[in-house]
Every structure is written in C-alpha cells, then in structure tokens.
mmCIF file with all atom_site columns, C-alpha atoms in Angstrom:
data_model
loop_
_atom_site.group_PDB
_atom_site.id
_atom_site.type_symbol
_atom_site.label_atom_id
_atom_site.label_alt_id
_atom_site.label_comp_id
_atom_site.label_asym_id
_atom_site.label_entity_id
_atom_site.label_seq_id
_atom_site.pdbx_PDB_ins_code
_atom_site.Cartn_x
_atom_site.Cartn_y
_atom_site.Cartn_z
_atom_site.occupancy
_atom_site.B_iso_or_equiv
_atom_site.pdbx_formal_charge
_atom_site.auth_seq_id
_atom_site.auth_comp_id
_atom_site.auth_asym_id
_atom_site.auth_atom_id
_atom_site.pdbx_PDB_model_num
ATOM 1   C CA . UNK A 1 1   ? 2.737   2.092   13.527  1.00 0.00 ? 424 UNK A CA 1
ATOM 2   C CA . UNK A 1 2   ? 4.933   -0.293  15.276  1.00 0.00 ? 425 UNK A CA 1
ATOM 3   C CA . UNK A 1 3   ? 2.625   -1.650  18.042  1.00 0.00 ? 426 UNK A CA 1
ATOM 4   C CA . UNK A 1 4   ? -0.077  -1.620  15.076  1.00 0.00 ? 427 UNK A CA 1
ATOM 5   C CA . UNK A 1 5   ? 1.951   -3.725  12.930  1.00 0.00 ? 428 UNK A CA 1
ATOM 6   C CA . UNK A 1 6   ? 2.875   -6.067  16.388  1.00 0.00 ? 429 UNK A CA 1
ATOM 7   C CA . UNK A 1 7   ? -1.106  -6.717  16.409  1.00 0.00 ? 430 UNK A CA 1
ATOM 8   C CA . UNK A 1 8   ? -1.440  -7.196  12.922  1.00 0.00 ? 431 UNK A CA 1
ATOM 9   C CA . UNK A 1 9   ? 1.884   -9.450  12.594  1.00 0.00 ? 432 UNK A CA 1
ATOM 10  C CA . UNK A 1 10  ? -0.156  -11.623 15.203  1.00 0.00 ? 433 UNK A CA 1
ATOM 11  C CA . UNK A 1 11  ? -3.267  -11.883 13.409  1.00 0.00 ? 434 UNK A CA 1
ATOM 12  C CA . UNK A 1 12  ? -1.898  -12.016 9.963   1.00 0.00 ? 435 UNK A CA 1
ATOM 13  C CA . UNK A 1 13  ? 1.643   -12.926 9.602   1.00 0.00 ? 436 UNK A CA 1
ATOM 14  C CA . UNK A 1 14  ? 4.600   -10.585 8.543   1.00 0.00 ? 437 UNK A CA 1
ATOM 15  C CA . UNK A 1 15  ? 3.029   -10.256 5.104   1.00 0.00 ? 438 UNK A CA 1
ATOM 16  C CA . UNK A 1 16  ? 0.834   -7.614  5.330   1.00 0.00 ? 439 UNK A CA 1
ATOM 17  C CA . UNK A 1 17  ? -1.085  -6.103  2.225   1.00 0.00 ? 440 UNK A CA 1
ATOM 18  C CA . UNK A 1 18  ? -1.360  -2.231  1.904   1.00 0.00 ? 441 UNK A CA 1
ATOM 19  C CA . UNK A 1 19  ? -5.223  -2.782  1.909   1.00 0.00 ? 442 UNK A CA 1
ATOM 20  C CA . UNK A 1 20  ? -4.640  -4.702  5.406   1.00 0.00 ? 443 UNK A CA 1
ATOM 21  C CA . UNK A 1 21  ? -2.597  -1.637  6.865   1.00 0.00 ? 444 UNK A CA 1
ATOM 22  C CA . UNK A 1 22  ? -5.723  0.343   5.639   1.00 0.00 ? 445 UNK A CA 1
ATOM 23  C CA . UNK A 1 23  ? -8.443  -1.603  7.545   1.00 0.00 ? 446 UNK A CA 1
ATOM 24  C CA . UNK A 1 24  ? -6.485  -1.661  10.609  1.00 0.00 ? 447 UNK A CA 1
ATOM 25  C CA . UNK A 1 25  ? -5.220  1.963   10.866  1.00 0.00 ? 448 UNK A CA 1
ATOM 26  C CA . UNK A 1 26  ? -8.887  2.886   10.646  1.00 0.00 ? 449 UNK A CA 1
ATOM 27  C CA . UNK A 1 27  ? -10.296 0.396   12.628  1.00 0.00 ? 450 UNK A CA 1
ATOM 28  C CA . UNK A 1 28  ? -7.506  1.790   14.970  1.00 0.00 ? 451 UNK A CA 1
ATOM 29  C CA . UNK A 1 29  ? -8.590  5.358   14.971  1.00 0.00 ? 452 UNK A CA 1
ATOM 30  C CA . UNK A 1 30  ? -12.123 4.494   15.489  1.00 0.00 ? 453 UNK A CA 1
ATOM 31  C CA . UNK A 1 31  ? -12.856 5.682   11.802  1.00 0.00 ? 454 UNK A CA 1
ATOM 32  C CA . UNK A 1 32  ? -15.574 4.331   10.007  1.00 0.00 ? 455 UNK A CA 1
ATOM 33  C CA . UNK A 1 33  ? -15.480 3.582   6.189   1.00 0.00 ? 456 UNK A CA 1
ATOM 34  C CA . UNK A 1 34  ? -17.866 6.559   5.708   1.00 0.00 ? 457 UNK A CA 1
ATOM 35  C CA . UNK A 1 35  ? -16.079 8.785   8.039   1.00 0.00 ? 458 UNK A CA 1
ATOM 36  C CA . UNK A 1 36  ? -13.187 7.994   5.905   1.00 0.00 ? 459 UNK A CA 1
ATOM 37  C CA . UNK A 1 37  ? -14.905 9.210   2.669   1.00 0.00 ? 460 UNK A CA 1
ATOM 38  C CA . UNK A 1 38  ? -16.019 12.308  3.936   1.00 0.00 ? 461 UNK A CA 1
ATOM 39  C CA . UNK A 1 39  ? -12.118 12.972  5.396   1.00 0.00 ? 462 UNK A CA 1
ATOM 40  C CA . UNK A 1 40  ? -10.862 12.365  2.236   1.00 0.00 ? 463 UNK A CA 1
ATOM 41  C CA . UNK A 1 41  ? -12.949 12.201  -0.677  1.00 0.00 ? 464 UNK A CA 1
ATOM 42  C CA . UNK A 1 42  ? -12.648 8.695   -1.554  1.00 0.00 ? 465 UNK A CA 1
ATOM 43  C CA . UNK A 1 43  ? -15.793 6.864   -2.561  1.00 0.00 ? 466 UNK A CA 1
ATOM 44  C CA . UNK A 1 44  ? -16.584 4.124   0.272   1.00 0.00 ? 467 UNK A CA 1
ATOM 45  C CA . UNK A 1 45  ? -16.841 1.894   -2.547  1.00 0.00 ? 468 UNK A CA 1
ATOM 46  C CA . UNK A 1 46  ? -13.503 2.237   -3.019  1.00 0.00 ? 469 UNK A CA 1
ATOM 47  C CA . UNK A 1 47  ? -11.950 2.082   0.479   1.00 0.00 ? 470 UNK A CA 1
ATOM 48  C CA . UNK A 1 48  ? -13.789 -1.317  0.772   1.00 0.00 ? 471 UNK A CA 1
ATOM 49  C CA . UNK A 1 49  ? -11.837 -2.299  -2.535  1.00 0.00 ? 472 UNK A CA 1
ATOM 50  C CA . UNK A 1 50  ? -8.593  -1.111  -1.818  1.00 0.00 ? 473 UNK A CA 1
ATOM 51  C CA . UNK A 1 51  ? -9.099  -2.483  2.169   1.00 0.00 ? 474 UNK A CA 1
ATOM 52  C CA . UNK A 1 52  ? -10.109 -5.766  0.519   1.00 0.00 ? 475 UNK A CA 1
ATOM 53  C CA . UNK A 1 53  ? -7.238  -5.853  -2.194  1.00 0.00 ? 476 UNK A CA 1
ATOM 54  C CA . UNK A 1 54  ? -9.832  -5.824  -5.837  1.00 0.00 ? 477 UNK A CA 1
ATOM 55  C CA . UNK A 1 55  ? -8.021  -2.532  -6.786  1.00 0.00 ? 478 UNK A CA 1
ATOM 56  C CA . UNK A 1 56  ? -4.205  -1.458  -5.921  1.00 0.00 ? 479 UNK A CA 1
ATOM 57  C CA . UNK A 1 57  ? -3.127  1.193   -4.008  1.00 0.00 ? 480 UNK A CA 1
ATOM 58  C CA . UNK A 1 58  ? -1.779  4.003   -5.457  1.00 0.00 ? 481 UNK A CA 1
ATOM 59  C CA . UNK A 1 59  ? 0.091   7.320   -4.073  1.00 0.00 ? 482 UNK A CA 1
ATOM 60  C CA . UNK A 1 60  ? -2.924  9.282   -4.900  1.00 0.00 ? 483 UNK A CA 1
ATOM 61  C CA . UNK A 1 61  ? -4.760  6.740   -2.141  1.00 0.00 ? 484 UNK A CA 1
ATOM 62  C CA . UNK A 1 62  ? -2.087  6.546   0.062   1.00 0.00 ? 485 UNK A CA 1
ATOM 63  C CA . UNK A 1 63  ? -0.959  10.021  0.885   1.00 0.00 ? 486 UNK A CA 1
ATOM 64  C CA . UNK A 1 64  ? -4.743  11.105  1.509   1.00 0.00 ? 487 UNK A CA 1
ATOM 65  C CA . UNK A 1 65  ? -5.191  8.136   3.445   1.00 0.00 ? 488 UNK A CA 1
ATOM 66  C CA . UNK A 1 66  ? -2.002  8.829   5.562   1.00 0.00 ? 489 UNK A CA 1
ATOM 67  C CA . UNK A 1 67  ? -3.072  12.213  6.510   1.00 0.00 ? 490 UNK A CA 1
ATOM 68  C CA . UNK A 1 68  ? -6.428  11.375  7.926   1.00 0.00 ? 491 UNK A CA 1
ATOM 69  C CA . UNK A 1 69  ? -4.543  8.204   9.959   1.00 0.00 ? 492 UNK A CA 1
ATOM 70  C CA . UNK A 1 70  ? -1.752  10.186  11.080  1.00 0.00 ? 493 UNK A CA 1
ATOM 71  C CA . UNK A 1 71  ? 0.794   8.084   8.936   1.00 0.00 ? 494 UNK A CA 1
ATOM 72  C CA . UNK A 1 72  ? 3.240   8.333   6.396   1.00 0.00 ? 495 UNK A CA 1
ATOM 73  C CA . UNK A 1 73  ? 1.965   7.032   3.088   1.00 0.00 ? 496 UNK A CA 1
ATOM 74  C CA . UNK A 1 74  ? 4.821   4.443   2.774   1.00 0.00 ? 497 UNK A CA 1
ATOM 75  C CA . UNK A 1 75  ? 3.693   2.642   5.835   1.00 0.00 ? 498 UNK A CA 1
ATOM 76  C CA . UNK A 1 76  ? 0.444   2.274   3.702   1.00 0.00 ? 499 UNK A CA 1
ATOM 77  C CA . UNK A 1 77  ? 2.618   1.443   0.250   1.00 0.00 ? 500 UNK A CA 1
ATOM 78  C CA . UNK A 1 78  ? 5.276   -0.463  1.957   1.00 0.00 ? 501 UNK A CA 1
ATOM 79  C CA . UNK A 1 79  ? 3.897   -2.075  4.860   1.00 0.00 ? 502 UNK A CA 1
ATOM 80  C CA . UNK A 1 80  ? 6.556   -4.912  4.559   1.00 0.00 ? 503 UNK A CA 1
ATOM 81  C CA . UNK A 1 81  ? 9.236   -2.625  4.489   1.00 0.00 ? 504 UNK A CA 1
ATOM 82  C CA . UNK A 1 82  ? 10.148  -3.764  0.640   1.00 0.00 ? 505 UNK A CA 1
ATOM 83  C CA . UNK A 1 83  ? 8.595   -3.401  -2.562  1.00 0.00 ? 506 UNK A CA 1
ATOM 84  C CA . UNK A 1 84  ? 6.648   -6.451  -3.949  1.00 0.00 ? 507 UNK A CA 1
ATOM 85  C CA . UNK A 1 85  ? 7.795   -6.838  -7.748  1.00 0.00 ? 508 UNK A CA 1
ATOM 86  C CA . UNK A 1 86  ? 5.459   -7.797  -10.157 1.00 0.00 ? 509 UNK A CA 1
ATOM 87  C CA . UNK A 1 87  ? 6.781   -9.858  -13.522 1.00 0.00 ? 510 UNK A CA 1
ATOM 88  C CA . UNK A 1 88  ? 6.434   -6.900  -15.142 1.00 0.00 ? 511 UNK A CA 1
ATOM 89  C CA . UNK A 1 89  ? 8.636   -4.876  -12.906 1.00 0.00 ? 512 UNK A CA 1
ATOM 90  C CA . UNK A 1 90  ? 11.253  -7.834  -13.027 1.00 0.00 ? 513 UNK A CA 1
ATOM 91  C CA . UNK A 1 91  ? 11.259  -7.943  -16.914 1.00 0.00 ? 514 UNK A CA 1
ATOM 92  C CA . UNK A 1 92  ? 12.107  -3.855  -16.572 1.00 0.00 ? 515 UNK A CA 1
ATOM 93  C CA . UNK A 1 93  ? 14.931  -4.993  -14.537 1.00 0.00 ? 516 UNK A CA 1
ATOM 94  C CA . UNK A 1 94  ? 16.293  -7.469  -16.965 1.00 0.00 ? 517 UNK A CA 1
ATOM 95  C CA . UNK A 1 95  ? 15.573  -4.923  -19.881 1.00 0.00 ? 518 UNK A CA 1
ATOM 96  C CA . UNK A 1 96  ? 17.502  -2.462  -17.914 1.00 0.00 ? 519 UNK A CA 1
ATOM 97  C CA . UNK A 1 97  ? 20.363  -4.532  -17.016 1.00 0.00 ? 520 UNK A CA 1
ATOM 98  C CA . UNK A 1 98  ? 20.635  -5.669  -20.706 1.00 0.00 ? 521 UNK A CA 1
ATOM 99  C CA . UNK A 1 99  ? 21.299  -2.334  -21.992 1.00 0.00 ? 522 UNK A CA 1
ATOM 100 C CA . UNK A 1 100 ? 23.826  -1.282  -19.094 1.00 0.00 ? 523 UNK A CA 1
ATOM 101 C CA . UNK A 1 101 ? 25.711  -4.707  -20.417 1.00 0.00 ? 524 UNK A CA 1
ATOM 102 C CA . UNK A 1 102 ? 25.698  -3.741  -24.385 1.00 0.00 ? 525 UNK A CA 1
ATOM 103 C CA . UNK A 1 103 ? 26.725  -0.325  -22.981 1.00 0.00 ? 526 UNK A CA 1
ATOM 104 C CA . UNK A 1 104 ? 29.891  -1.494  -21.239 1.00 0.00 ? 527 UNK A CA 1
ATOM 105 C CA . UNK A 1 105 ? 30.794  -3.850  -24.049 1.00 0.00 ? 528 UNK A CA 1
ATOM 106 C CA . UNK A 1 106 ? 30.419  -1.044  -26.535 1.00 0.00 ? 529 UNK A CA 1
#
C-alpha cells in the first residue's frame, strides 16, 4: 500500500478518495472492472460508481474489495489515514457533547 499510495500521492495529491484507492489497487493488480465483478459479486456498474465517487463506499464494498486486492478494507475506507466528517457527523458531535455537559452540571 505504501509505494501505491507514493504513486498516487504524485498523481493526485495527499487527498485521496476511497473510490481513487479502488481504481488504483486494481489497476495495480492487473484486474479489470469485470474481473472484479466476477471476484466479488459487485455489479461493474457499481465499481465504476464507487471508483468514480457517484455512490459512497461502504464496509460491505470495502471488505470484499480488500480481499480480492490483498488489502485491508481501511486502506480502502481510510485512505487518508483520518475520517472525513460530514455536517451531519459534526452536528452528532455537538449533540453528543451537549448532553455529556447537562450531565456533569446535573
């Protein structure tokens, strides 16, 4: 993964999208879109989606895709290294630290 993400930090910058990680790591294998459906039962239709970022990546995706590429399915979740919060996830947060405050006070 690390001399993949080297090449891929050269073509693309350090922000790399799951779908990104994807593309490469097949490209890398010598895998074929097709190829990749048969290994794992995912429609082509929807590698070329998730590759191209018009759906997200889930577990479900990742952890099939991993085995077939010979990686771990958080180098396909996490390619960064982090987790990219959505507003959504940051107005959990703030939900969640507002009740851990009333909590203490009370």
């Amino acid at each position: 993964m690390k001399e993949m993400r080297s090449v891929l930090n050269e073509i693309l910058g350090d922000d790399l999208s799951p779908g990104e990680v994807l593309r490469a790591s097949r490209i890398k294998s010598g895998i074929s879109q097709d190829e990749l459906e048969e290994i794992t039962d995912i429609a082509r239709s929807n590698i070329s989606a998730l590759e191209n970022g018009r759906i997200q990546m889930t577990i479900h995706y990742a952890i099939r895709f991993a085995a077939a590429l010979k990686l771990h399915p958080s180098d396909i979740l996490f390619p960064n290294g982090h987790v990219e919060k959505s507003d959504e996830i940051r107005q959990i947060e703030k939900r969640a630290a507002a009740l851990r405050k009333r909590r203490s006070v009370g």
